Coordinates of C-alpha atoms in Angstrom, one line a residue:
Chain H
M1 CA 87.5 142.4 99.8
T2 CA 84.0 142.4 101.7
A3 CA 82.7 139.1 103.3
A4 CA 79.9 138.8 100.5
A5 CA 82.1 139.0 97.5
S6 CA 84.8 136.5 99.0
A7 CA 81.6 134.0 99.5
M8 CA 80.6 135.0 96.0
S9 CA 83.9 133.9 94.9
L10 CA 84.7 131.0 97.1
P11 CA 83.0 128.6 94.7
R12 CA 84.8 129.8 91.5
S13 CA 88.1 129.9 93.0
M14 CA 87.4 126.2 94.1
A15 CA 86.7 125.4 90.4
R16 CA 89.9 127.2 89.3
R17 CA 91.6 125.0 91.8
F18 CA 90.1 122.0 90.8
R19 CA 91.1 122.6 87.1
L20 CA 94.7 123.1 88.4
L21 CA 94.8 119.6 89.8
P22 CA 96.6 116.8 87.8
G23 CA 94.4 114.3 86.0
S24 CA 94.4 111.6 88.6
A25 CA 93.6 113.7 91.3
R26 CA 90.5 115.3 89.4
A27 CA 89.5 111.8 88.8
G28 CA 89.9 111.4 92.7
V29 CA 87.8 114.2 93.4
I30 CA 85.2 113.1 90.9
I31 CA 85.2 109.5 92.7
I32 CA 85.1 110.7 96.2
T33 CA 82.3 113.4 95.7
A34 CA 80.2 110.7 93.8
I35 CA 80.6 108.3 96.8
V36 CA 80.0 111.1 99.3
A37 CA 76.8 112.0 97.5
L38 CA 75.6 108.4 97.0
G39 CA 76.2 107.8 100.8
L40 CA 74.0 110.3 101.9
L41 CA 71.3 109.8 99.1
V42 CA 70.9 105.7 98.8
P43 CA 69.9 105.2 102.3
I44 CA 67.1 108.2 102.2
L45 CA 66.1 107.3 98.3
S46 CA 66.3 103.5 98.7
P47 CA 62.9 102.0 98.9
Y48 CA 64.6 99.8 101.0
D49 CA 65.4 99.8 105.0
L50 CA 69.1 99.5 106.2
Y51 CA 68.5 97.0 109.1
E52 CA 65.0 95.6 108.2
Q53 CA 64.4 92.4 106.2
V54 CA 63.1 92.7 102.7
G55 CA 63.3 89.1 100.8
K56 CA 65.1 85.9 101.2
A57 CA 68.1 85.6 103.0
N58 CA 71.3 85.2 100.7
A59 CA 69.2 85.6 97.6
A60 CA 71.3 86.0 94.5
P61 CA 71.5 89.5 92.5
T62 CA 68.2 90.3 90.5
F63 CA 67.1 93.8 88.9
E64 CA 65.5 94.9 92.0
H65 CA 68.6 94.2 94.3
P66 CA 71.6 94.7 92.0
F67 CA 74.1 93.3 95.0
G68 CA 71.7 90.5 96.2
L69 CA 70.4 90.2 100.2
D70 CA 72.5 89.4 102.8
S71 CA 72.3 86.7 105.4
L72 CA 69.7 88.6 107.2
G73 CA 67.7 89.0 104.0
R74 CA 68.8 93.0 104.1
D75 CA 69.5 94.8 100.5
I76 CA 73.4 94.6 99.8
V77 CA 73.0 98.0 97.7
T78 CA 71.3 100.2 100.4
R79 CA 73.8 98.8 103.0
S80 CA 77.0 99.4 101.2
F81 CA 76.1 102.8 100.7
G82 CA 74.9 103.1 103.9
A83 CA 78.2 102.3 105.3
V84 CA 79.7 105.3 103.6
R85 CA 78.6 107.6 106.3
I86 CA 80.1 105.6 109.4
D87 CA 83.3 104.3 107.3
I88 CA 83.9 108.1 106.0
V89 CA 83.2 109.6 109.6
V90 CA 85.4 106.8 111.5
A91 CA 88.3 107.5 109.0
I92 CA 88.1 111.4 108.9
V93 CA 88.0 111.6 112.9
G94 CA 90.7 108.9 112.7
V95 CA 93.2 111.0 110.6
M96 CA 92.4 114.2 112.3
I97 CA 93.0 113.3 116.0
P98 CA 96.3 111.6 115.5
L99 CA 97.1 114.5 112.9
L100 CA 96.4 117.2 115.6
I101 CA 98.1 115.3 118.6
G102 CA 101.3 114.1 116.7
T103 CA 101.8 117.5 115.1
V104 CA 101.7 119.5 118.2
V105 CA 103.6 116.8 120.2
G106 CA 106.2 116.6 117.4
G107 CA 106.6 120.2 116.8
L108 CA 107.1 120.9 120.4
A109 CA 109.7 118.0 120.8
G110 CA 111.6 119.4 117.8
T111 CA 111.9 122.7 119.1
T112 CA 112.6 122.1 122.7
D113 CA 116.0 122.8 124.0
L114 CA 115.4 120.0 126.7
R115 CA 117.3 117.0 125.5
V116 CA 115.7 114.7 127.7
V117 CA 112.0 115.6 126.4
R118 CA 113.3 115.4 122.9
G119 CA 115.1 112.3 123.1
G120 CA 112.4 110.6 125.4
V121 CA 109.6 111.8 122.7
G122 CA 112.0 110.4 119.9
L123 CA 112.1 107.2 121.3
L124 CA 108.8 106.7 122.1
V125 CA 107.6 107.7 118.5
D126 CA 110.2 105.3 116.9
G127 CA 109.0 102.6 119.3
I128 CA 105.1 102.9 118.5
N129 CA 106.3 103.7 114.8
A130 CA 108.0 99.9 114.8
F131 CA 104.7 98.1 115.5
P132 CA 103.0 97.0 112.3
F133 CA 99.8 99.4 112.5
L134 CA 96.9 96.8 112.5
I135 CA 98.7 95.1 115.3
L136 CA 99.2 97.8 117.7
A137 CA 95.7 98.9 116.9
L138 CA 94.4 95.1 117.4
G139 CA 96.3 95.3 121.0
V140 CA 94.5 98.5 121.7
I141 CA 91.0 97.2 121.0
A142 CA 91.9 94.0 123.0
V143 CA 91.9 96.2 126.1
I144 CA 89.6 98.9 125.7
G145 CA 86.7 96.8 123.7
T146 CA 85.1 97.2 120.1
G147 CA 83.0 99.8 118.4
A148 CA 83.4 102.8 116.4
Q149 CA 84.7 104.8 119.3
A150 CA 87.4 102.6 120.5
M151 CA 88.5 102.0 116.5
I152 CA 89.3 105.8 116.5
I153 CA 91.1 105.5 119.9
A154 CA 92.9 102.6 118.9
I155 CA 94.1 104.1 115.2
A156 CA 95.0 107.7 117.1
F157 CA 96.9 105.7 119.6
T158 CA 99.0 104.0 116.8
S159 CA 98.9 106.9 114.4
W160 CA 100.1 110.0 116.0
A161 CA 103.9 108.8 116.2
R162 CA 103.9 108.9 112.7
Y163 CA 102.9 112.6 112.4
A164 CA 105.0 113.2 115.3
K165 CA 108.1 112.2 113.5
L166 CA 107.4 114.3 110.3
A167 CA 106.5 117.3 112.6
R168 CA 109.6 117.1 114.8
T169 CA 111.9 116.6 111.9
R170 CA 110.2 119.8 110.0
A171 CA 110.5 121.6 113.4
A172 CA 114.3 120.8 114.0
V173 CA 114.9 122.2 110.5
L174 CA 112.5 125.3 111.1
R175 CA 114.1 126.5 114.4
D176 CA 117.7 126.8 112.8
L177 CA 116.5 129.0 109.7
D178 CA 117.1 132.6 109.5
F179 CA 113.2 133.9 109.8
V180 CA 113.2 132.0 113.5
S181 CA 116.6 133.6 114.7
A182 CA 114.9 136.9 113.3
L183 CA 111.7 136.6 115.1
R184 CA 113.7 136.0 118.2
L185 CA 115.7 139.0 118.0
L186 CA 113.0 141.1 117.4
G187 CA 111.9 139.8 120.7
Y188 CA 108.9 137.8 120.2
S189 CA 108.4 135.1 122.6
R190 CA 109.4 131.3 122.5
A191 CA 105.6 130.6 122.7
R192 CA 104.3 132.8 120.0
I193 CA 107.1 132.0 117.5
T194 CA 106.1 128.0 118.1
V195 CA 102.6 128.5 118.0
R196 CA 102.4 131.2 115.2
H197 CA 105.2 130.4 113.0
I198 CA 106.6 126.7 113.5
L199 CA 103.3 124.9 114.3
P200 CA 101.6 126.0 111.2
N201 CA 104.5 125.4 109.1
C202 CA 104.6 121.3 110.3
F203 CA 100.9 121.2 109.8
S204 CA 101.4 122.0 106.1
E205 CA 103.5 119.0 106.2
T206 CA 101.7 116.7 108.0
V207 CA 98.3 117.6 106.4
A208 CA 99.7 116.7 102.9
Y209 CA 100.8 113.5 104.8
G210 CA 97.3 112.8 106.4
V211 CA 95.4 112.9 103.1
S212 CA 97.7 110.1 101.8
D213 CA 97.2 108.3 105.4
F214 CA 93.3 108.5 104.8
T215 CA 93.8 105.4 102.4
L216 CA 95.3 103.5 105.0
V217 CA 93.1 104.5 107.7
I218 CA 89.7 103.6 105.6
L219 CA 91.4 100.2 104.6
T220 CA 92.3 99.4 108.4
V221 CA 88.8 100.7 109.7
A222 CA 87.3 98.0 107.5
A223 CA 90.2 95.4 108.4
L224 CA 89.3 95.9 111.8
S225 CA 85.4 95.6 111.6
F226 CA 86.3 92.3 109.3
L227 CA 88.2 91.1 112.3
G228 CA 85.1 91.5 114.5
A229 CA 87.4 93.9 116.2
G230 CA 85.6 97.4 114.6
V231 CA 82.0 98.5 114.0
R232 CA 79.3 96.2 115.6
P233 CA 76.7 94.7 113.5
P234 CA 74.0 95.8 112.6
E235 CA 75.4 99.0 112.0
P236 CA 76.0 98.9 108.1
E237 CA 80.0 98.8 107.7
W238 CA 82.0 97.4 104.7
G239 CA 84.2 95.4 106.6
S240 CA 81.7 93.5 108.8
M241 CA 79.5 92.9 105.8
M242 CA 82.2 91.1 104.2
A243 CA 82.9 88.9 107.2
D244 CA 79.2 88.0 106.8
G245 CA 80.1 87.3 103.4
R246 CA 83.1 85.5 104.2
I247 CA 80.7 82.8 106.0
Y248 CA 78.7 82.3 103.0
L249 CA 81.5 82.5 100.4
Q250 CA 80.5 79.2 98.5
S251 CA 76.8 79.7 98.6
A252 CA 76.2 83.4 98.3
P253 CA 79.7 84.9 97.0
W254 CA 77.8 88.4 95.9
I255 CA 77.6 89.2 99.8
L256 CA 80.8 90.4 99.6
V257 CA 81.4 91.8 96.5
G258 CA 79.1 95.0 96.7
P259 CA 80.6 96.3 100.0
G260 CA 84.1 95.3 98.4
I261 CA 83.7 97.2 95.4
V262 CA 82.5 100.3 97.0
L263 CA 85.1 100.2 99.6
T264 CA 87.9 99.8 97.1
I265 CA 86.5 102.4 94.9
T266 CA 86.5 105.3 98.0
A267 CA 90.0 103.8 99.0
F268 CA 91.2 104.4 95.4
G269 CA 89.7 107.9 95.0
V270 CA 91.4 108.9 98.2
S271 CA 94.6 107.2 97.2
L272 CA 94.6 109.5 93.9
I273 CA 94.2 112.7 95.7
G274 CA 96.6 111.6 98.2
E275 CA 99.4 110.7 95.3
A276 CA 99.0 114.1 93.8
L277 CA 99.2 115.9 97.0
K278 CA 102.5 114.0 98.0
D279 CA 104.2 115.0 94.6
R280 CA 103.3 118.5 95.2
S281 CA 104.6 118.7 98.5
R282 CA 107.6 116.9 97.4
G283 CA 107.9 119.9 94.8
Chain Y
M1 CA 120.6 105.7 107.7
Q2 CA 120.1 108.1 110.4
A3 CA 121.8 105.8 112.7
R4 CA 123.6 108.6 114.1
R5 CA 120.8 109.8 116.4
V6 CA 118.7 108.2 118.6
G7 CA 115.7 110.6 119.3
G8 CA 117.4 113.6 120.2
L9 CA 120.3 111.8 121.8
R10 CA 123.7 111.7 120.4
L11 CA 125.6 108.3 120.5
P12 CA 129.1 108.4 121.7
T13 CA 130.3 106.0 119.1
R14 CA 131.9 106.6 115.4
S15 CA 131.5 103.0 114.1
P16 CA 128.3 102.7 112.3
L17 CA 127.6 99.2 113.0
L18 CA 127.8 100.0 117.1
R19 CA 125.6 102.8 116.6
I20 CA 123.1 100.9 114.5
I21 CA 122.9 98.1 117.3
A22 CA 122.6 100.6 120.3
R23 CA 120.0 102.4 118.0
S24 CA 118.1 99.5 117.8
V25 CA 118.5 98.0 121.4
L26 CA 117.0 101.3 122.4
V27 CA 114.1 101.2 120.2
A28 CA 113.2 97.5 121.2
V29 CA 113.3 99.0 124.9
S30 CA 110.8 101.3 123.7
V31 CA 108.7 99.2 122.1
T32 CA 108.8 96.8 125.1
W33 CA 107.3 99.4 127.5
V34 CA 104.5 100.4 124.9
S35 CA 103.4 96.9 125.1
F36 CA 103.9 96.4 128.7
S37 CA 101.9 100.0 129.0
L38 CA 99.2 98.3 126.6
M39 CA 97.2 96.4 129.4
R40 CA 97.5 99.3 131.4
L41 CA 95.2 101.4 129.3
T42 CA 92.0 99.5 130.6
P43 CA 89.5 101.9 131.7
G44 CA 88.4 99.1 134.5
D45 CA 90.4 96.5 135.9
P46 CA 91.3 93.6 133.4
A47 CA 90.8 91.2 136.2
I48 CA 87.3 91.6 137.0
L49 CA 86.4 92.4 133.2
L50 CA 88.0 88.7 132.6
L51 CA 86.3 87.0 135.5
G52 CA 83.0 89.3 135.6
D53 CA 81.4 90.7 138.8
Q54 CA 80.3 87.9 140.6
A55 CA 84.1 86.6 140.8
T56 CA 85.3 86.4 144.4
D57 CA 87.9 88.8 146.0
E58 CA 90.0 85.9 146.2
L59 CA 89.6 84.9 142.4
I60 CA 90.2 88.6 141.3
A61 CA 93.5 88.7 143.3
R62 CA 94.8 85.4 141.7
M63 CA 93.8 86.4 138.5
R64 CA 95.7 90.2 138.8
E65 CA 98.7 88.0 139.9
Q66 CA 98.4 85.8 136.8
L67 CA 98.4 89.1 134.6
G68 CA 101.0 90.7 136.7
L69 CA 98.9 93.6 138.0
N70 CA 99.5 93.4 141.4
G71 CA 102.1 95.9 143.1
T72 CA 102.9 99.0 141.9
Y73 CA 103.6 100.2 138.3
L74 CA 107.2 100.1 139.0
E75 CA 107.2 96.5 140.7
Q76 CA 104.8 95.5 137.9
L77 CA 107.3 96.8 135.2
G78 CA 110.6 95.5 136.9
R79 CA 108.8 91.9 137.1
Y80 CA 107.5 92.0 133.3
L81 CA 111.3 92.8 132.3
S82 CA 113.0 90.3 134.4
Q83 CA 110.6 87.1 133.3
L84 CA 111.2 88.6 129.7
A85 CA 114.4 88.2 130.3
Q86 CA 114.1 84.7 131.2
G87 CA 112.0 84.3 128.2
D88 CA 108.7 84.1 129.9
M89 CA 105.7 86.2 128.4
G90 CA 103.2 85.2 131.1
K91 CA 100.5 82.4 130.5
S92 CA 97.6 82.5 128.3
V93 CA 94.3 83.2 130.3
V94 CA 92.4 80.9 127.5
F95 CA 94.7 78.0 126.8
G96 CA 96.5 78.0 130.3
V97 CA 99.4 77.5 128.5
P98 CA 102.6 79.6 128.1
V99 CA 102.5 82.5 125.8
T100 CA 105.9 81.6 124.4
T101 CA 104.8 78.3 123.3
L102 CA 101.7 79.3 121.6
I103 CA 103.7 81.9 119.7
A104 CA 106.5 79.6 118.9
Q105 CA 103.8 77.2 117.2
A106 CA 102.3 79.9 115.3
V107 CA 105.4 81.8 114.1
P108 CA 106.7 78.8 111.2
V109 CA 103.4 79.3 109.6
T110 CA 103.6 83.4 109.7
L111 CA 107.5 83.4 108.6
Q112 CA 106.9 80.6 105.7
L113 CA 103.9 82.8 104.5
M114 CA 106.1 86.1 104.8
L115 CA 109.1 84.4 102.9
V116 CA 107.0 83.0 99.7
S117 CA 105.2 86.6 99.8
I118 CA 108.5 88.4 99.8
T119 CA 110.3 86.3 97.3
M120 CA 106.9 86.5 95.1
T121 CA 106.9 90.4 95.5
V122 CA 110.7 90.8 94.4
I123 CA 110.3 88.4 91.3
L124 CA 107.1 90.6 90.0
A125 CA 108.4 94.0 91.2
V126 CA 111.9 93.9 89.7
P127 CA 110.9 93.3 86.0
I128 CA 108.0 96.0 86.4
A129 CA 110.4 98.6 87.7
V130 CA 112.8 98.0 85.1
Y131 CA 110.4 98.0 82.1
V132 CA 108.7 101.4 83.7
S133 CA 111.7 103.1 84.6
L134 CA 113.4 102.5 81.1
N135 CA 110.3 103.5 79.5
P136 CA 108.7 106.4 81.7
K137 CA 106.7 107.8 79.1
G138 CA 105.1 104.9 77.7
R139 CA 101.6 103.3 78.0
G140 CA 103.1 100.6 80.4
A141 CA 104.2 103.3 82.7
S142 CA 100.6 105.1 83.3
A143 CA 98.9 101.8 83.5
F144 CA 101.3 100.8 86.1
L145 CA 100.7 104.2 88.0
V146 CA 96.9 103.6 88.0
L147 CA 97.2 99.9 88.8
A148 CA 99.6 100.6 91.8
S149 CA 96.9 102.9 93.4
L150 CA 94.2 100.4 92.6
F151 CA 95.8 97.5 94.1
V152 CA 97.1 99.5 97.4
S153 CA 93.7 100.8 97.7
T154 CA 92.2 97.0 97.6
P155 CA 92.1 95.8 101.1
A156 CA 93.9 92.3 101.5
F157 CA 90.8 90.7 103.0
F158 CA 88.6 91.6 99.6
T159 CA 91.4 90.3 96.9
G160 CA 91.8 87.2 99.6
L161 CA 88.2 86.1 99.4
L162 CA 88.1 86.8 95.6
A163 CA 91.2 84.6 95.2
L164 CA 89.9 81.9 97.1
L165 CA 86.5 82.0 95.3
I166 CA 88.1 81.9 91.9
A167 CA 91.0 79.7 92.7
A168 CA 89.7 77.4 95.1
V169 CA 86.3 77.4 94.7
W170 CA 85.5 77.7 90.9
L171 CA 88.8 76.4 89.5
K172 CA 90.0 74.1 92.2
I173 CA 93.5 75.1 91.5
A174 CA 94.3 75.5 95.0
P175 CA 93.2 74.1 98.5
V176 CA 90.3 76.0 99.8
A177 CA 92.1 76.5 103.3
G178 CA 94.7 75.1 105.9
I179 CA 98.2 74.1 105.5
V180 CA 99.8 70.8 106.1
G181 CA 103.7 70.2 106.4
N182 CA 106.2 72.9 105.6
L183 CA 107.9 74.3 102.8
P184 CA 108.9 73.2 100.3
E185 CA 105.8 70.9 100.4
A186 CA 103.6 73.5 101.9
I187 CA 103.8 75.6 98.8
T188 CA 100.7 74.0 97.5
Y189 CA 99.0 75.9 100.4
L190 CA 101.0 79.0 100.6
W191 CA 101.0 80.0 97.0
L192 CA 97.5 81.5 96.8
P193 CA 97.7 83.6 100.0
S194 CA 101.2 84.9 99.6
L195 CA 100.1 86.1 96.0
V196 CA 97.4 88.0 97.5
I197 CA 99.9 89.6 99.6
A198 CA 102.3 90.2 97.1
L199 CA 99.5 91.9 94.8
A200 CA 99.7 94.7 97.6
L201 CA 103.1 94.9 98.2
V202 CA 104.7 94.8 94.6
P203 CA 103.3 98.5 94.2
I204 CA 105.1 99.8 97.2
L205 CA 108.4 98.0 96.2
A206 CA 108.2 98.9 92.5
R207 CA 107.5 102.8 93.4
V208 CA 110.5 103.1 95.5
L209 CA 112.8 101.0 92.7
I210 CA 111.5 103.0 89.8
A211 CA 112.8 106.0 91.6
S212 CA 115.9 104.4 92.9
I213 CA 116.7 103.2 89.2
T214 CA 115.7 106.7 87.7
D215 CA 118.1 108.2 89.8
T216 CA 120.9 105.5 88.7
L217 CA 120.1 106.1 85.1
R218 CA 121.6 109.6 85.4
E219 CA 124.9 108.2 86.3
E220 CA 128.0 108.6 84.1
F221 CA 128.8 104.6 84.4
V222 CA 125.5 103.9 83.0
E223 CA 125.9 106.0 79.7
V224 CA 129.4 104.2 79.3
A225 CA 128.2 101.1 79.7
I226 CA 125.2 101.8 77.0
V227 CA 127.9 103.3 74.7
R228 CA 130.1 100.0 75.4
G229 CA 127.0 98.3 73.9
V230 CA 126.0 96.1 77.1
R231 CA 122.7 94.9 76.8
G232 CA 120.0 92.9 78.1
W233 CA 120.0 91.3 81.6
T234 CA 123.5 91.9 82.3
F235 CA 122.9 95.5 81.6
A236 CA 119.9 95.4 83.7
W237 CA 121.5 93.4 86.5
R238 CA 124.9 95.2 87.0
Y239 CA 124.2 98.4 85.8
L240 CA 120.4 99.3 86.9
I241 CA 119.4 97.1 89.9
R242 CA 122.2 96.1 91.8
P243 CA 123.4 100.1 92.5
S244 CA 119.5 101.1 92.8
I245 CA 119.3 98.0 95.9
A246 CA 120.5 100.2 99.2
P247 CA 117.9 102.8 99.0
T248 CA 115.3 100.1 98.7
L249 CA 116.6 98.3 101.8
S250 CA 115.7 100.7 104.0
L251 CA 112.4 100.2 103.0
L252 CA 112.7 96.7 104.1
S253 CA 111.5 96.9 107.7
Y254 CA 108.3 99.1 106.3
I255 CA 107.6 96.2 104.2
V256 CA 107.9 93.4 106.6
G257 CA 105.6 95.3 109.0
T258 CA 103.1 95.7 106.1
L259 CA 103.8 91.9 105.8
F260 CA 102.8 91.3 109.0
A261 CA 99.7 93.4 109.3
S262 CA 98.4 91.9 105.9
A263 CA 99.3 88.1 107.3
V264 CA 96.7 88.8 109.9
V265 CA 93.9 89.2 107.7
V266 CA 95.2 86.8 105.1
E267 CA 95.8 83.8 107.5
L268 CA 92.5 84.4 108.8
V269 CA 90.8 84.3 105.4
F270 CA 92.9 81.3 104.4
N271 CA 92.6 79.7 107.9
L272 CA 96.4 79.5 108.4
P273 CA 97.3 78.8 111.8
G274 CA 99.8 81.6 112.3
T275 CA 100.6 84.4 114.7
G276 CA 97.4 86.6 112.9
T277 CA 95.0 84.2 113.7
L278 CA 96.2 83.5 117.3
L279 CA 96.1 87.5 117.3
V280 CA 92.6 87.6 116.3
G281 CA 91.4 84.9 118.5
A282 CA 93.3 86.4 121.4
V283 CA 91.7 89.9 120.9
S284 CA 88.3 88.2 120.7
G285 CA 88.8 86.3 123.9
R286 CA 90.4 88.9 125.6
D287 CA 93.4 87.1 126.4
Y288 CA 95.5 90.0 127.3
P289 CA 98.6 88.2 128.0
L290 CA 98.7 86.7 124.4
V291 CA 98.0 89.7 122.9
Q292 CA 100.6 91.4 124.6
G293 CA 103.1 88.8 123.8
I294 CA 102.2 88.8 119.9
V295 CA 102.0 92.7 120.0
L296 CA 105.6 92.9 121.3
F297 CA 107.1 89.9 119.2
S298 CA 105.6 91.8 116.2
G299 CA 107.2 95.1 117.2
V300 CA 111.0 93.6 118.3
F301 CA 110.8 91.4 114.9
V302 CA 110.2 94.6 112.7
V303 CA 113.1 96.3 114.9
I304 CA 115.3 93.4 114.4
I305 CA 114.8 93.2 110.6
G306 CA 115.3 97.2 110.2
A307 CA 118.7 97.1 112.2
F308 CA 119.8 94.2 109.9
A309 CA 118.6 96.3 106.6
D310 CA 120.8 99.3 108.1
I311 CA 123.7 96.9 108.5
V312 CA 123.3 95.5 105.4
T313 CA 123.4 98.9 103.7
V314 CA 126.0 100.0 105.4
R315 CA 128.1 96.9 104.4
I316 CA 127.1 97.3 100.8
D317 CA 127.4 101.4 100.5
P318 CA 129.9 102.7 102.8
R319 CA 128.9 106.6 102.3
V320 CA 125.7 105.7 104.3
G321 CA 125.8 105.8 108.1
R322 CA 129.2 108.0 108.2

């Protein structure tokens, strides 16, 4: 097939794949597409600025401001959707980095013949996995400081071990399979077998897990910011906006409702997709 | 459970009990090493970060000593371990009190919160799981699947704040925040935060129970019981729930870990002076020894619970662990 033809069939094959998904996953894809589109469009099309005061502080919802105004008089609709960009980007990077590190480390640890390496990596992985995710992430942030970048490092430090555990188990199974022995008999080098055959097989498993992990990471990013350990104000971010709402819970409860709803819908959409992929990889 | 192997090491014992304990001890050592290494991740010198650039060399040296950062890496590790063995986690930089004292004050609140939450979770999840696995094609089952995804994706601080708003501010059926006394009378303060945690945990527990009960339903003894005419709660408990507990127990350490993490957020929302509130304060105050102590405590606690669950599983079902 020529490049042009395959490029033309790409949307069509995507449409076919979409139709083959179970109903709940299709709903998830629609939700996420809508959220991302709104996240890109609302900050541009909205008559209000993300950072500028547009009215009285803590003003109740009106027709012009359906979610109300926050404690600095900024429009909450604009900011709730403006937060999509930073939250989704941090979550995507926060899933991809540990997925890469974890799969490679776990895959290598599962194939190596060095007992010490296998045991050592295994222990370290079990040790990190024992900690509650949010608590270890908070511990890392206490040491390296707050901000989006620090949050990604903290999540990566904590999450890679979950992927490594999956990849290690998978690689240990793979290395004893017939096709790997066949490759070895054919004279392929160990490095080539690992890189070309074992790691890709590990990735297919960790990527499926990564999608369902995405929900946890989105919620953790928001939780860290809610606790004041994540994205710093004035950047629009769901968790830190809701921390603002917590202060005015009695007088202006609408401050937390807008970002809370957008965050929940996003996490819900992702989890619908993740569940479907998990069921499929389970067979 | 996978007690036979620790990492890639084979343990030279056949007793499942000893294997579980040996594995847990090794993982606890790893947990300790991770929390020890945590403070050494800093890009700069923690002592200078705490004291500022203007601090004199003498002050910095004293702070380094207080944080256990003087000497080589191995010296530091040795000192940390020997102090831990004596029950000494260092002194809080902010409060000037031993870290163990602060944790000991906060732990009862967190434990009581966890206890009430887990009880609520079980009370809610078991009937749901029995109902859904007996009617897997019904409306209830599909409603459960959607609601489960929804509740798992709702952050605990959102549910918590909404619950606080509705129950405490509007309906006034719960105190606005804080806690007085201990269980059982503290239940007036704990039921709402526990319900918030339970809402996120019920779907997790129920899903595993459903899978487990569905497997149990295929067993012959269930069919025999149905033919014999066993009905109602006797049937549900003796033939469905009890044989399905073992797979659920392996989830216990995961549940306790999740509980611990959601307790951080929920304690802050409901103003409960537990380990979570202590940790958040320690993080923003850069109280390194306190952060390190709480992180270590949470990890070791989960390891101990996991070992306990493994031991109970082996007791209930001797096929496991062989």
